[in-house]
Tab-separated table of C-alpha atoms in Angstrom:
chain	number	residue	atom	x	y	z
A	23	MET	CA	-0.121	0.117	0.064
A	24	LEU	CA	2.418	2.700	0.797
A	25	VAL	CA	4.388	2.228	-2.391
A	26	ASP	CA	1.397	1.658	-4.304
A	27	SER	CA	0.407	5.752	-2.653
A	28	VAL	CA	4.230	6.986	-4.147
A	29	PRO	CA	2.807	7.641	-7.812
A	30	GLU	CA	-0.393	8.967	-6.249
A	31	GLN	CA	0.854	11.299	-3.994
A	32	ARG	CA	4.200	12.387	-6.592
A	33	ALA	CA	1.534	12.875	-9.322
A	34	GLU	CA	-1.175	15.347	-6.338
A	35	THR	CA	1.920	17.686	-5.756
A	36	ALA	CA	3.262	17.836	-9.366
A	37	PRO	CA	3.269	21.542	-10.147
A	38	ALA	CA	0.266	22.000	-12.828
A	39	PRO	CA	1.188	23.293	-16.409
A	40	PRO	CA	0.903	26.700	-17.267
A	41	THR	CA	-2.603	27.311	-19.019
A	42	ARG	CA	-3.025	29.042	-22.293
A	43	ARG	CA	-4.245	31.861	-20.505
A	44	ALA	CA	-1.437	32.400	-18.003
A	45	ILE	CA	0.331	32.353	-20.691
A	46	ARG	CA	-1.479	34.709	-23.064
A	47	SER	CA	-1.333	37.487	-19.543
A	48	VAL	CA	1.520	36.420	-19.718
A	49	GLY	CA	2.938	37.739	-23.494
A	50	LEU	CA	-0.032	41.121	-22.721
A	51	LEU	CA	2.214	41.371	-20.056
A	52	ALA	CA	5.307	42.015	-21.858
A	53	ALA	CA	4.392	43.001	-25.264
A	54	VAL	CA	2.811	46.424	-22.653
A	55	ALA	CA	6.828	46.737	-21.530
A	56	LEU	CA	7.784	46.136	-25.521
A	57	LEU	CA	5.382	49.014	-25.611
A	58	LEU	CA	6.984	50.580	-23.435
A	59	ALA	CA	10.623	51.065	-24.416
A	60	VAL	CA	9.866	52.338	-27.679
A	61	ALA	CA	8.149	54.254	-26.339
A	62	VAL	CA	11.025	56.118	-25.244
A	63	ALA	CA	12.997	55.740	-27.241
A	64	SER	CA	10.630	57.233	-29.622
A	65	ILE	CA	11.015	60.353	-27.474
A	66	ALA	CA	14.896	59.638	-27.081
A	67	VAL	CA	15.899	59.806	-30.500
A	68	GLY	CA	16.112	62.820	-32.769
A	69	ALA	CA	17.829	65.475	-33.766
A	70	LYS	CA	19.037	65.811	-30.660
A	71	GLU	CA	19.570	62.071	-29.252
A	72	LEU	CA	18.574	61.826	-25.326
A	73	SER	CA	19.088	59.561	-22.306
A	74	VAL	CA	16.566	57.702	-20.752
A	75	ALA	CA	17.422	59.739	-17.505
A	76	GLN	CA	16.858	63.833	-20.080
A	77	VAL	CA	13.644	61.899	-20.808
A	78	TRP	CA	12.825	61.712	-17.312
A	79	HIS	CA	14.269	64.785	-16.534
A	80	GLY	CA	12.402	66.650	-19.470
A	81	LEU	CA	9.095	64.523	-19.286
A	82	PHE	CA	8.873	65.461	-15.019
A	83	ALA	CA	10.817	69.031	-15.070
A	84	ASP	CA	8.978	72.251	-14.633
A	85	SER	CA	11.324	74.408	-16.940
A	86	GLY	CA	14.975	73.321	-19.144
A	87	THR	CA	16.911	72.729	-22.495
A	88	TYR	CA	15.087	68.695	-21.948
A	89	ALA	CA	11.779	69.979	-21.132
A	90	ASP	CA	11.606	71.778	-24.366
A	91	VAL	CA	12.763	69.197	-26.142
A	92	VAL	CA	11.072	65.712	-24.474
A	93	VAL	CA	7.641	67.856	-24.075
A	94	ASP	CA	7.912	70.736	-27.151
A	95	GLU	CA	8.937	68.337	-29.599
A	96	ARG	CA	9.003	65.073	-29.213
A	97	LEU	CA	5.912	63.438	-26.900
A	98	SER	CA	3.220	64.594	-28.742
A	99	ARG	CA	5.014	63.352	-31.470
A	100	THR	CA	4.913	59.645	-29.154
A	101	VAL	CA	1.644	59.540	-27.797
A	102	LEU	CA	-0.137	60.505	-31.735
A	103	GLY	CA	1.869	57.989	-32.441
A	104	LEU	CA	0.862	55.468	-30.043
A	105	LEU	CA	-3.270	56.646	-30.778
A	106	VAL	CA	-2.706	55.752	-34.346
A	107	GLY	CA	-0.982	52.976	-33.710
A	108	ALA	CA	-3.758	50.701	-31.899
A	109	ALA	CA	-6.494	53.080	-33.816
A	110	LEU	CA	-4.922	50.952	-36.508
A	111	GLY	CA	-4.556	47.742	-35.157
A	112	LEU	CA	-8.631	47.814	-33.697
A	113	SER	CA	-9.778	49.232	-36.979
A	114	GLY	CA	-7.904	45.734	-38.875
A	115	ALA	CA	-9.126	43.593	-36.413
A	116	VAL	CA	-12.683	44.770	-36.384
A	117	LEU	CA	-12.309	44.520	-40.917
A	118	GLN	CA	-10.885	41.176	-40.573
A	119	ALA	CA	-14.002	39.812	-38.721
A	120	LEU	CA	-16.412	41.593	-40.676
A	121	THR	CA	-15.168	39.942	-43.634
A	122	ARG	CA	-13.328	36.958	-42.290
A	123	ASN	CA	-10.921	37.286	-44.438
A	124	PRO	CA	-7.134	37.223	-42.177
A	125	LEU	CA	-5.512	39.508	-45.073
A	126	ALA	CA	-8.132	42.667	-44.966
A	127	ASP	CA	-7.008	45.674	-44.092
A	128	PRO	CA	-9.125	49.460	-42.432
A	129	GLY	CA	-7.854	50.010	-46.789
A	130	LEU	CA	-10.400	47.517	-47.708
A	131	LEU	CA	-13.925	48.906	-46.767
A	132	GLY	CA	-12.281	52.350	-48.791
A	133	ILE	CA	-12.113	54.585	-45.627
A	134	ASN	CA	-8.562	55.660	-46.216
A	135	ALA	CA	-10.024	56.345	-49.285
A	136	GLY	CA	-12.230	58.776	-48.547
A	137	ALA	CA	-10.401	60.671	-46.242
A	138	SER	CA	-7.137	61.762	-48.934
A	139	ALA	CA	-10.209	62.087	-51.580
A	140	ALA	CA	-11.722	64.615	-49.089
A	141	VAL	CA	-8.704	65.957	-48.059
A	142	VAL	CA	-7.543	66.684	-51.808
A	143	THR	CA	-10.756	68.052	-51.694
A	144	ALA	CA	-10.156	70.821	-49.062
A	145	ILE	CA	-7.196	71.870	-50.052
A	146	THR	CA	-7.586	72.192	-54.558
A	147	PHE	CA	-11.244	73.457	-54.355
A	148	LEU	CA	-11.589	75.463	-51.061
A	149	GLY	CA	-8.696	76.396	-49.996
A	150	VAL	CA	-8.087	74.486	-47.097
A	151	THR	CA	-3.927	74.628	-45.619
A	152	SER	CA	-3.561	74.552	-42.660
A	153	LEU	CA	-3.853	70.983	-40.598
A	154	THR	CA	-6.358	71.428	-38.483
A	155	GLY	CA	-8.321	71.885	-41.370
A	156	TYR	CA	-7.510	68.435	-43.076
A	157	VAL	CA	-8.494	66.225	-39.907
A	158	TRP	CA	-12.424	67.780	-39.717
A	159	PHE	CA	-12.150	67.285	-43.643
A	160	ALA	CA	-9.878	63.680	-43.871
A	161	PHE	CA	-12.628	62.146	-41.251
A	162	LEU	CA	-15.521	63.579	-42.507
A	163	GLY	CA	-14.847	61.742	-45.843
A	164	ALA	CA	-13.606	57.951	-44.236
A	165	ALA	CA	-17.089	58.451	-42.539
A	166	ALA	CA	-19.759	59.427	-45.784
A	167	VAL	CA	-16.748	56.540	-47.488
A	168	GLY	CA	-18.332	53.935	-44.615
A	169	ALA	CA	-22.155	54.779	-45.271
A	170	LEU	CA	-21.585	54.566	-48.363
A	171	VAL	CA	-19.951	51.130	-48.436
A	172	TRP	CA	-22.532	49.653	-46.052
A	173	PHE	CA	-24.788	51.292	-48.381
A	174	LEU	CA	-23.545	49.608	-51.451
A	175	GLY	CA	-22.933	45.919	-49.671
A	176	GLY	CA	-26.487	45.765	-49.252
A	177	SER	CA	-27.263	47.976	-45.455
A	178	ARG	CA	-29.574	45.349	-43.200
A	179	GLY	CA	-28.085	42.376	-45.734
A	180	ALA	CA	-25.016	43.352	-46.084
A	181	THR	CA	-22.290	40.013	-46.250
A	182	PRO	CA	-18.301	39.733	-45.276
A	183	VAL	CA	-18.008	39.143	-49.392
A	184	ARG	CA	-20.798	42.572	-50.216
A	185	LEU	CA	-19.409	44.358	-48.257
A	186	ALA	CA	-15.232	43.846	-49.760
A	187	LEU	CA	-15.897	44.175	-52.956
A	188	ALA	CA	-18.169	47.634	-52.705
A	189	GLY	CA	-15.701	48.936	-50.889
A	190	THR	CA	-12.850	47.631	-53.301
A	191	ALA	CA	-14.657	49.890	-56.449
A	192	ILE	CA	-15.036	52.733	-54.091
A	193	SER	CA	-11.408	52.368	-53.942
A	194	ALA	CA	-10.302	52.437	-57.006
A	195	ALA	CA	-12.574	55.224	-57.969
A	196	LEU	CA	-11.723	57.736	-55.209
A	197	TYR	CA	-7.446	56.796	-55.458
A	198	GLY	CA	-7.989	57.593	-59.566
A	199	TYR	CA	-9.922	60.990	-58.364
A	200	LEU	CA	-7.411	61.442	-55.971
A	201	GLN	CA	-4.166	60.591	-58.269
A	202	ALA	CA	-6.890	63.325	-61.647
A	203	VAL	CA	-6.530	66.925	-59.029
A	204	MET	CA	-3.090	66.458	-57.642
A	205	ILE	CA	-1.949	65.873	-61.407
A	206	MET	CA	-3.831	69.385	-62.729
A	207	ASP	CA	-2.952	70.948	-59.444
A	208	ASP	CA	0.909	71.621	-58.308
A	209	ALA	CA	-0.283	73.639	-55.599
A	210	ALA	CA	-2.266	70.592	-53.979
A	211	LEU	CA	0.169	68.336	-55.198
A	212	ALA	CA	3.170	70.007	-53.278
A	213	ARG	CA	0.585	70.356	-49.918
A	214	MET	CA	-0.072	66.790	-50.175
A	215	ARG	CA	2.760	65.217	-50.541
A	216	PHE	CA	3.751	64.796	-47.032
A	217	TRP	CA	0.583	63.187	-45.779
A	218	THR	CA	-0.943	61.524	-48.362
A	219	VAL	CA	2.790	59.192	-47.173
A	220	GLY	CA	1.847	59.187	-43.854
A	221	SER	CA	3.593	60.800	-41.698
A	222	LEU	CA	4.273	61.091	-37.486
A	223	SER	CA	6.526	64.704	-37.643
A	224	THR	CA	3.505	67.196	-37.624
A	225	ALA	CA	1.194	65.764	-34.418
A	226	THR	CA	0.827	68.368	-31.920
A	227	ASP	CA	-1.500	68.484	-28.793
A	228	GLY	CA	-4.446	69.907	-30.954
A	229	THR	CA	-4.616	67.399	-33.461
A	230	ILE	CA	-3.927	64.748	-30.342
A	231	GLY	CA	-7.295	66.582	-29.142
A	232	GLN	CA	-9.311	66.573	-31.758
A	233	VAL	CA	-9.286	62.816	-33.029
A	234	LEU	CA	-9.573	61.676	-29.094
A	235	PRO	CA	-12.602	61.741	-28.867
A	236	PHE	CA	-12.924	59.106	-31.990
A	237	LEU	CA	-10.419	56.772	-31.012
A	238	ALA	CA	-12.047	56.750	-27.810
A	239	VAL	CA	-15.634	55.985	-29.332
A	240	GLY	CA	-14.240	53.295	-31.002
A	241	THR	CA	-12.290	51.320	-28.972
A	242	VAL	CA	-14.662	50.640	-26.949
A	243	LEU	CA	-16.934	49.702	-29.367
A	244	ALA	CA	-14.848	48.073	-31.472
A	245	LEU	CA	-13.617	45.496	-27.527
A	246	ALA	CA	-16.929	45.389	-26.643
A	247	LEU	CA	-18.408	43.552	-30.225
A	248	ALA	CA	-15.289	41.273	-29.596
A	249	ARG	CA	-17.386	37.655	-28.725
A	250	PRO	CA	-20.696	38.239	-31.580
A	251	LEU	CA	-18.008	38.540	-33.890
A	252	ASN	CA	-15.468	35.935	-32.070
A	253	ALA	CA	-19.208	34.183	-33.642
A	254	MET	CA	-20.031	36.002	-35.991
A	255	GLU	CA	-16.328	34.094	-37.792
A	256	MET	CA	-18.212	30.707	-37.165
A	257	GLY	CA	-20.741	30.739	-39.836
A	258	ASP	CA	-24.228	32.690	-39.724
A	259	ASP	CA	-26.181	30.266	-38.220
A	260	THR	CA	-23.901	29.476	-35.976
A	261	ALA	CA	-23.703	33.121	-34.627
A	262	ARG	CA	-27.840	33.666	-34.708
A	263	ALA	CA	-28.446	30.593	-32.495
A	264	LEU	CA	-25.497	31.809	-30.093
A	265	GLY	CA	-27.578	34.170	-30.302
A	266	ALA	CA	-26.221	37.394	-32.160
A	267	HIS	CA	-28.096	39.869	-33.658
A	268	LEU	CA	-26.089	40.199	-37.419
A	269	HIS	CA	-27.054	43.385	-38.605
A	270	ARG	CA	-26.057	45.349	-35.449
A	271	THR	CA	-23.097	44.217	-35.448
A	272	ARG	CA	-21.881	44.622	-38.701
A	273	ALA	CA	-23.286	48.525	-38.403
A	274	LEU	CA	-21.536	48.321	-35.117
A	275	ALA	CA	-18.497	46.823	-36.224
A	276	MET	CA	-18.248	49.044	-39.740
A	277	LEU	CA	-19.181	52.295	-36.957
A	278	ALA	CA	-16.411	51.537	-35.654
A	279	ALA	CA	-13.507	50.691	-38.038
A	280	THR	CA	-14.492	53.943	-39.786
A	281	LEU	CA	-13.900	55.856	-36.195
A	282	LEU	CA	-10.551	53.917	-35.741
A	283	CYS	CA	-9.232	54.522	-38.602
A	284	GLY	CA	-11.006	57.727	-40.034
A	285	ALA	CA	-9.523	59.232	-37.026
A	286	ALA	CA	-5.840	57.975	-37.843
A	287	THR	CA	-6.037	58.444	-41.650
A	288	ALA	CA	-6.822	62.630	-40.311
A	289	ALA	CA	-4.599	62.642	-37.542
A	290	CYS	CA	-1.080	61.703	-39.816
A	291	GLY	CA	-2.145	60.623	-43.518
A	292	PRO	CA	-2.577	57.298	-45.213
A	293	ILE	CA	-0.643	54.446	-43.226
A	294	MET	CA	-0.485	50.853	-44.668
A	295	PHE	CA	0.310	47.458	-43.343
A	296	VAL	CA	-0.342	48.407	-40.107
A	297	GLY	CA	-3.664	47.221	-39.772
A	298	LEU	CA	-2.754	44.229	-41.327
A	299	MET	CA	0.377	42.742	-40.528
A	300	VAL	CA	-1.008	42.977	-36.397
A	301	PRO	CA	-3.760	41.561	-35.867
A	302	HIS	CA	-2.660	38.398	-38.662
A	303	VAL	CA	0.058	38.219	-36.860
A	304	VAL	CA	-1.475	37.518	-33.203
A	305	ARG	CA	-3.874	35.781	-34.560
A	306	SER	CA	-1.045	33.044	-34.793
A	307	PHE	CA	-0.573	32.266	-31.435
A	308	THR	CA	-3.177	34.324	-29.725
A	309	GLY	CA	-5.756	31.662	-31.664
A	310	PRO	CA	-8.841	33.053	-33.301
A	311	ASP	CA	-10.724	34.491	-30.516
A	312	LEU	CA	-11.362	37.648	-30.236
A	313	ARG	CA	-10.790	38.859	-27.251
A	314	TRP	CA	-6.765	38.001	-27.182
A	315	ILE	CA	-6.712	39.320	-30.244
A	316	MET	CA	-7.837	43.077	-29.971
A	317	PRO	CA	-5.781	44.128	-27.022
A	318	TYR	CA	-2.898	42.399	-28.098
A	319	ALA	CA	-3.440	43.875	-31.656
A	320	ALA	CA	-3.592	47.492	-29.191
A	321	ILE	CA	-0.352	46.840	-27.654
A	322	LEU	CA	1.536	45.873	-30.496
A	323	SER	CA	1.040	48.025	-33.431
A	324	PRO	CA	2.130	51.172	-31.988
A	325	VAL	CA	4.871	49.311	-31.154
A	326	LEU	CA	5.732	48.822	-35.354
A	327	LEU	CA	4.456	52.077	-35.569
A	328	LEU	CA	6.012	54.644	-33.430
A	329	GLY	CA	9.386	51.884	-34.284
A	330	SER	CA	8.897	52.334	-37.622
A	331	ASP	CA	9.315	56.385	-36.968
A	332	VAL	CA	12.171	55.301	-34.506
A	333	ILE	CA	13.473	53.995	-37.773
A	334	GLY	CA	13.079	57.089	-40.232
A	335	ARG	CA	14.516	59.703	-38.178
A	336	VAL	CA	18.042	57.552	-37.077
A	337	VAL	CA	18.442	55.797	-41.718
A	338	ALA	CA	18.335	59.266	-42.790
A	339	ARG	CA	20.123	61.816	-40.450
A	340	PRO	CA	19.460	64.812	-39.864
A	341	SER	CA	16.522	64.150	-41.997
A	342	GLU	CA	14.122	62.016	-41.470
A	343	VAL	CA	12.200	59.035	-43.693
A	344	GLN	CA	8.637	59.879	-43.427
A	345	VAL	CA	6.975	56.572	-40.988
A	346	GLY	CA	4.349	55.474	-44.311
A	347	ILE	CA	6.933	54.549	-46.101
A	348	ILE	CA	8.996	53.125	-43.584
A	349	THR	CA	6.205	50.786	-42.884
A	350	ALA	CA	5.122	49.724	-46.328
A	351	ILE	CA	8.965	48.875	-46.884
A	352	ILE	CA	8.277	46.078	-43.538
A	353	GLY	CA	5.112	45.866	-45.262
A	354	GLY	CA	6.196	44.596	-48.609
A	355	PRO	CA	7.612	41.275	-47.958
A	356	VAL	CA	6.147	40.256	-44.873
A	357	PHE	CA	2.496	40.500	-47.134
A	358	ILE	CA	4.794	38.007	-49.461
A	359	PHE	CA	5.586	35.800	-47.375
A	360	LEU	CA	2.406	35.829	-45.465
A	361	VAL	CA	0.394	35.126	-48.837
A	362	ARG	CA	2.808	32.588	-49.424
A	363	GLY	CA	1.973	30.886	-46.070
A	364	ARG	CA	-1.667	30.604	-46.148
A	365	ARG	CA	-1.413	29.498	-49.951
A	366	THR	CA	1.317	26.482	-48.114
A	367	ALA	CA	-1.352	26.101	-45.879
A	368	GLN	CA	-4.164	25.808	-48.229
A	369	LEU	CA	-2.471	22.885	-50.720
């Protein structure tokens, strides 16, 4: 009897293996730590290099050289990068779930194109020249296209395929309009050339204040939709059986994506690949559960965006390469890799 009880006693005292939930939680904390490190690098790196101690002094000192550099020149840029990155990651996760396409991004439904077309129109025909004017026109353009895509996609009868087709068609038309106007108007081309590639260099406290309410509402709405969107990814019939309201969920998902992507694009121009890459990569280690994909995407997308912004400031000193160009350079090869990976998995 004593011999038989030994294995049983050892089994009872052996440590239990970590659960998947615990691993995800630890990974989320590691992602937050990485984000903090990248945010500090974003403040420290620039024309004038700062140490971590100098960044700390600049953030919390009342005045002085470091405070002028950190607070007046770099803090707004970093904060906007955090907000825009999180918005792009969340909107990408929402749209990938809404269209049931893991390679979808915020540009798929024409939101980026709507914002860009509105800004070109404001510059060329209305004489808008200030960034504060761009923000509102860009957001209105994104919202108008989001509503149009929802209407053309069938509104209450909308399906993922209809929404994607409507967004693709509208994007093609608007980008054609955008290119035509910019070619015919040299002044518009000169004023638009930095905005269209995506940049954080013009970030101000005023810009952050203008887009923050929209980003906050979009973030809360996206996180609240995680559970019903999870159900919808299993198919409409299964979602109905689980009690999901399909039409309401799709409408609210479109609204959340429009608020997030529209405000992000309005603040710093269209930045590609962030909303595509990060949610897709996150899904590979969290699984399909949006309750984990969304928090990870909201944390790791700013890591990619701010990291790309830091790279752009380092590779072209004393000038800089706009962050939209860096994300495109990184995103192109990654997108090809993801597509090839999906084709290999299907074979």
